[in-house]
Short mmCIF file of N, CA, C and O in Angstrom, two decimals:
data_model
loop_
_atom_site.label_atom_id
_atom_site.label_comp_id
_atom_site.label_asym_id
_atom_site.label_seq_id
_atom_site.Cartn_x
_atom_site.Cartn_y
_atom_site.Cartn_z
N UNK A 7 22.67 69.08 -62.06
CA UNK A 7 22.85 68.55 -60.72
C UNK A 7 23.45 67.14 -60.81
O UNK A 7 22.76 66.19 -61.12
N UNK A 8 24.69 67.04 -60.56
CA UNK A 8 25.38 65.77 -60.70
C UNK A 8 25.44 64.96 -59.42
O UNK A 8 25.99 63.88 -59.40
N UNK A 9 24.87 65.47 -58.33
CA UNK A 9 24.99 64.76 -57.06
C UNK A 9 23.76 63.92 -56.72
O UNK A 9 23.68 63.33 -55.67
N UNK A 10 22.76 63.85 -57.62
CA UNK A 10 21.58 63.02 -57.41
C UNK A 10 21.77 61.69 -58.14
O UNK A 10 22.35 61.64 -59.22
N UNK A 11 21.26 60.60 -57.54
CA UNK A 11 21.38 59.30 -58.18
C UNK A 11 20.28 58.37 -57.69
O UNK A 11 19.63 58.63 -56.68
N UNK A 12 20.07 57.30 -58.43
CA UNK A 12 19.12 56.26 -58.04
C UNK A 12 19.82 55.33 -57.07
O UNK A 12 20.90 54.82 -57.38
N UNK A 13 19.27 55.11 -55.87
CA UNK A 13 19.96 54.30 -54.87
C UNK A 13 20.06 52.83 -55.27
O UNK A 13 19.21 52.31 -55.99
N UNK A 14 21.10 52.18 -54.79
CA UNK A 14 21.24 50.73 -54.96
C UNK A 14 20.18 50.04 -54.11
O UNK A 14 19.52 50.68 -53.28
N UNK A 15 20.04 48.75 -54.26
CA UNK A 15 19.05 48.02 -53.45
C UNK A 15 19.39 48.11 -51.97
O UNK A 15 18.50 48.29 -51.13
N UNK A 16 20.69 48.06 -51.61
CA UNK A 16 21.08 48.19 -50.20
C UNK A 16 20.78 49.58 -49.66
O UNK A 16 20.33 49.73 -48.52
N UNK A 17 21.03 50.60 -50.46
CA UNK A 17 20.73 51.97 -50.03
C UNK A 17 19.23 52.19 -49.89
O UNK A 17 18.77 52.89 -48.99
N UNK A 18 18.45 51.56 -50.76
CA UNK A 18 17.00 51.66 -50.67
C UNK A 18 16.48 51.01 -49.40
O UNK A 18 15.55 51.51 -48.76
N UNK A 19 17.08 49.90 -48.99
CA UNK A 19 16.72 49.25 -47.73
C UNK A 19 17.00 50.19 -46.56
O UNK A 19 16.19 50.32 -45.63
N UNK A 20 18.13 50.89 -46.60
CA UNK A 20 18.45 51.85 -45.54
C UNK A 20 17.44 53.00 -45.52
O UNK A 20 17.03 53.44 -44.44
N UNK A 21 17.01 53.44 -46.69
CA UNK A 21 15.99 54.47 -46.76
C UNK A 21 14.67 53.95 -46.19
O UNK A 21 13.96 54.67 -45.48
N UNK A 22 14.35 52.70 -46.48
CA UNK A 22 13.14 52.08 -45.92
C UNK A 22 13.19 52.08 -44.39
O UNK A 22 12.18 52.34 -43.73
N UNK A 23 14.36 51.80 -43.83
CA UNK A 23 14.50 51.78 -42.37
C UNK A 23 14.22 53.16 -41.77
O UNK A 23 13.82 53.25 -40.61
N UNK A 24 14.41 54.21 -42.55
CA UNK A 24 14.16 55.58 -42.10
C UNK A 24 12.85 56.12 -42.65
O UNK A 24 12.63 57.32 -42.69
N UNK A 25 11.94 55.23 -43.06
CA UNK A 25 10.72 55.63 -43.74
C UNK A 25 9.83 56.57 -42.93
O UNK A 25 9.03 57.30 -43.50
N UNK A 26 9.94 56.58 -41.62
CA UNK A 26 9.12 57.48 -40.81
C UNK A 26 9.49 58.94 -41.02
O UNK A 26 8.70 59.83 -40.73
N UNK A 27 10.68 59.20 -41.54
CA UNK A 27 11.11 60.57 -41.79
C UNK A 27 10.94 60.98 -43.25
O UNK A 27 11.27 62.10 -43.61
N UNK A 28 10.42 60.07 -44.09
CA UNK A 28 10.26 60.33 -45.52
C UNK A 28 8.76 60.36 -45.84
O UNK A 28 8.00 59.50 -45.39
N UNK A 29 8.35 61.34 -46.63
CA UNK A 29 6.93 61.45 -47.02
C UNK A 29 6.59 60.47 -48.14
O UNK A 29 7.45 60.09 -48.93
N UNK A 30 5.30 60.12 -48.23
CA UNK A 30 4.78 59.34 -49.36
C UNK A 30 5.56 58.06 -49.63
O UNK A 30 6.12 57.87 -50.69
N UNK A 31 5.61 57.17 -48.68
CA UNK A 31 6.43 55.97 -48.83
C UNK A 31 5.63 54.69 -48.99
O UNK A 31 6.14 53.61 -48.78
N UNK A 32 4.38 54.77 -49.39
CA UNK A 32 3.56 53.56 -49.53
C UNK A 32 3.52 53.06 -50.97
O UNK A 32 2.49 52.69 -51.49
N UNK A 33 4.66 53.05 -51.62
CA UNK A 33 4.75 52.61 -53.01
C UNK A 33 5.94 51.70 -53.19
O UNK A 33 6.71 51.47 -52.27
N UNK A 34 6.10 51.20 -54.41
CA UNK A 34 7.27 50.42 -54.78
C UNK A 34 8.23 51.32 -55.53
O UNK A 34 7.83 52.08 -56.41
N UNK A 35 9.52 51.23 -55.18
CA UNK A 35 10.53 52.09 -55.77
C UNK A 35 11.63 51.27 -56.43
O UNK A 35 12.09 50.27 -55.87
N UNK A 36 12.07 51.73 -57.61
CA UNK A 36 13.17 51.10 -58.30
C UNK A 36 14.49 51.39 -57.61
O UNK A 36 14.69 52.46 -57.05
N UNK A 37 15.41 50.44 -57.69
CA UNK A 37 16.79 50.67 -57.28
C UNK A 37 17.64 50.68 -58.55
O UNK A 37 17.17 50.34 -59.64
N UNK A 38 18.90 51.02 -58.41
CA UNK A 38 19.82 50.97 -59.56
C UNK A 38 20.45 49.58 -59.70
O UNK A 38 21.21 49.35 -60.64
N UNK A 39 20.12 48.65 -58.80
CA UNK A 39 20.72 47.31 -58.82
C UNK A 39 20.01 46.42 -59.83
O UNK A 39 18.81 46.16 -59.72
N UNK A 40 20.77 45.97 -60.82
CA UNK A 40 20.23 45.08 -61.85
C UNK A 40 20.38 43.62 -61.43
O UNK A 40 21.35 43.26 -60.77
N UNK A 41 19.44 42.80 -61.85
CA UNK A 41 19.62 41.37 -61.67
C UNK A 41 20.07 40.73 -62.99
O UNK A 41 20.73 39.71 -62.98
N UNK A 42 19.71 41.33 -64.10
CA UNK A 42 20.21 40.95 -65.42
C UNK A 42 19.90 42.10 -66.38
O UNK A 42 19.47 43.17 -65.95
N UNK A 43 20.09 41.90 -67.68
CA UNK A 43 19.92 42.98 -68.65
C UNK A 43 18.49 43.50 -68.72
O UNK A 43 18.26 44.65 -69.09
N UNK A 44 17.52 42.68 -68.35
CA UNK A 44 16.11 43.07 -68.47
C UNK A 44 15.42 43.32 -67.14
O UNK A 44 14.28 43.77 -67.11
N UNK A 45 16.07 43.02 -66.01
CA UNK A 45 15.43 43.11 -64.70
C UNK A 45 16.27 43.89 -63.71
O UNK A 45 17.49 43.91 -63.80
N UNK A 46 15.58 44.52 -62.76
CA UNK A 46 16.25 45.24 -61.68
C UNK A 46 15.46 45.03 -60.40
O UNK A 46 14.31 44.59 -60.42
N UNK A 47 16.08 45.35 -59.28
CA UNK A 47 15.43 45.17 -57.98
C UNK A 47 14.66 46.41 -57.58
O UNK A 47 15.08 47.53 -57.85
N UNK A 48 13.51 46.20 -56.96
CA UNK A 48 12.74 47.29 -56.39
C UNK A 48 12.32 46.88 -54.99
O UNK A 48 12.47 45.73 -54.60
N UNK A 49 11.86 47.85 -54.22
CA UNK A 49 11.50 47.59 -52.83
C UNK A 49 10.10 48.12 -52.57
O UNK A 49 9.78 49.25 -52.92
N UNK A 50 9.27 47.28 -51.96
CA UNK A 50 7.93 47.67 -51.57
C UNK A 50 8.01 48.36 -50.21
O UNK A 50 8.36 47.74 -49.22
N UNK A 51 7.67 49.64 -50.16
CA UNK A 51 7.77 50.40 -48.92
C UNK A 51 6.56 50.19 -48.01
O UNK A 51 6.52 50.73 -46.91
N UNK A 52 5.57 49.40 -48.42
CA UNK A 52 4.48 49.05 -47.52
C UNK A 52 4.89 47.95 -46.55
O UNK A 52 4.46 47.92 -45.41
N UNK A 53 5.78 47.04 -47.02
CA UNK A 53 6.14 45.91 -46.17
C UNK A 53 7.64 45.60 -46.16
O UNK A 53 8.08 44.67 -45.50
N UNK A 54 8.44 46.34 -46.91
CA UNK A 54 9.89 46.14 -46.91
C UNK A 54 10.37 44.98 -47.74
O UNK A 54 11.54 44.61 -47.67
N UNK A 55 9.51 44.42 -48.57
CA UNK A 55 9.89 43.26 -49.38
C UNK A 55 10.57 43.68 -50.68
O UNK A 55 10.06 44.55 -51.39
N UNK A 56 11.70 43.05 -51.00
CA UNK A 56 12.36 43.32 -52.28
C UNK A 56 11.72 42.46 -53.38
O UNK A 56 11.24 41.35 -53.12
N UNK A 57 11.71 43.01 -54.59
CA UNK A 57 11.17 42.29 -55.74
C UNK A 57 12.10 42.48 -56.92
O UNK A 57 12.71 43.53 -57.08
N UNK A 58 12.15 41.47 -57.77
CA UNK A 58 12.86 41.58 -59.03
C UNK A 58 11.80 41.92 -60.07
O UNK A 58 10.79 41.23 -60.19
N UNK A 59 12.00 43.01 -60.81
CA UNK A 59 11.00 43.44 -61.77
C UNK A 59 11.59 43.69 -63.13
O UNK A 59 12.77 44.02 -63.27
N UNK A 60 10.75 43.55 -64.14
CA UNK A 60 11.15 43.85 -65.52
C UNK A 60 11.30 45.36 -65.63
O UNK A 60 10.45 46.12 -65.16
N UNK A 61 12.37 45.81 -66.26
CA UNK A 61 12.71 47.23 -66.29
C UNK A 61 11.67 48.11 -66.96
O UNK A 61 11.63 49.31 -66.71
N UNK A 62 10.82 47.56 -67.82
CA UNK A 62 9.83 48.41 -68.47
C UNK A 62 8.53 48.51 -67.66
O UNK A 62 7.54 49.05 -68.13
N UNK A 63 8.53 48.03 -66.42
CA UNK A 63 7.38 48.17 -65.53
C UNK A 63 7.33 49.59 -64.98
O UNK A 63 8.36 50.23 -64.76
N UNK A 64 6.13 50.08 -64.72
CA UNK A 64 5.94 51.42 -64.16
C UNK A 64 6.00 51.35 -62.65
O UNK A 64 5.09 50.83 -62.00
N UNK A 65 7.07 51.88 -62.07
CA UNK A 65 7.21 52.02 -60.63
C UNK A 65 7.76 53.40 -60.33
O UNK A 65 8.26 54.09 -61.21
N UNK A 66 7.72 53.79 -59.08
CA UNK A 66 8.25 55.08 -58.67
C UNK A 66 9.77 55.00 -58.49
O UNK A 66 10.33 53.92 -58.37
N UNK A 67 10.41 56.14 -58.49
CA UNK A 67 11.82 56.24 -58.14
C UNK A 67 11.96 57.18 -56.96
O UNK A 67 11.11 58.07 -56.76
N UNK A 68 12.97 56.99 -56.17
CA UNK A 68 13.25 57.84 -55.02
C UNK A 68 14.72 58.23 -55.12
O UNK A 68 15.58 57.60 -54.53
N UNK A 69 15.03 59.26 -55.94
CA UNK A 69 16.43 59.68 -56.06
C UNK A 69 16.98 60.16 -54.72
O UNK A 69 16.24 60.67 -53.88
N UNK A 70 18.26 59.96 -54.53
CA UNK A 70 18.94 60.41 -53.32
C UNK A 70 20.08 61.32 -53.74
O UNK A 70 20.53 61.29 -54.88
N UNK A 71 20.53 62.09 -52.79
CA UNK A 71 21.57 63.06 -53.09
C UNK A 71 22.83 62.73 -52.30
O UNK A 71 22.77 62.46 -51.12
N UNK A 72 23.95 62.77 -52.99
CA UNK A 72 25.23 62.54 -52.33
C UNK A 72 25.59 63.76 -51.49
O UNK A 72 25.32 64.90 -51.89
N UNK A 73 26.16 63.51 -50.33
CA UNK A 73 26.63 64.63 -49.51
C UNK A 73 27.84 64.22 -48.71
O UNK A 73 28.20 63.10 -48.64
#
């Protein structure tokens, strides 16, 4: 399946805006947007706050599908 991907930080924000239509959204999710070689951005779906996190941290992912 080549049409699934990890959303960018901007795409994750858009998904957050539609969170009422998405199940299980009370977690933090990784984006594909890097801040440097060791860190990437994630979004807290409880409050909509973005965070910069170390890539080896355990967080959820929310893959999206291109259409």
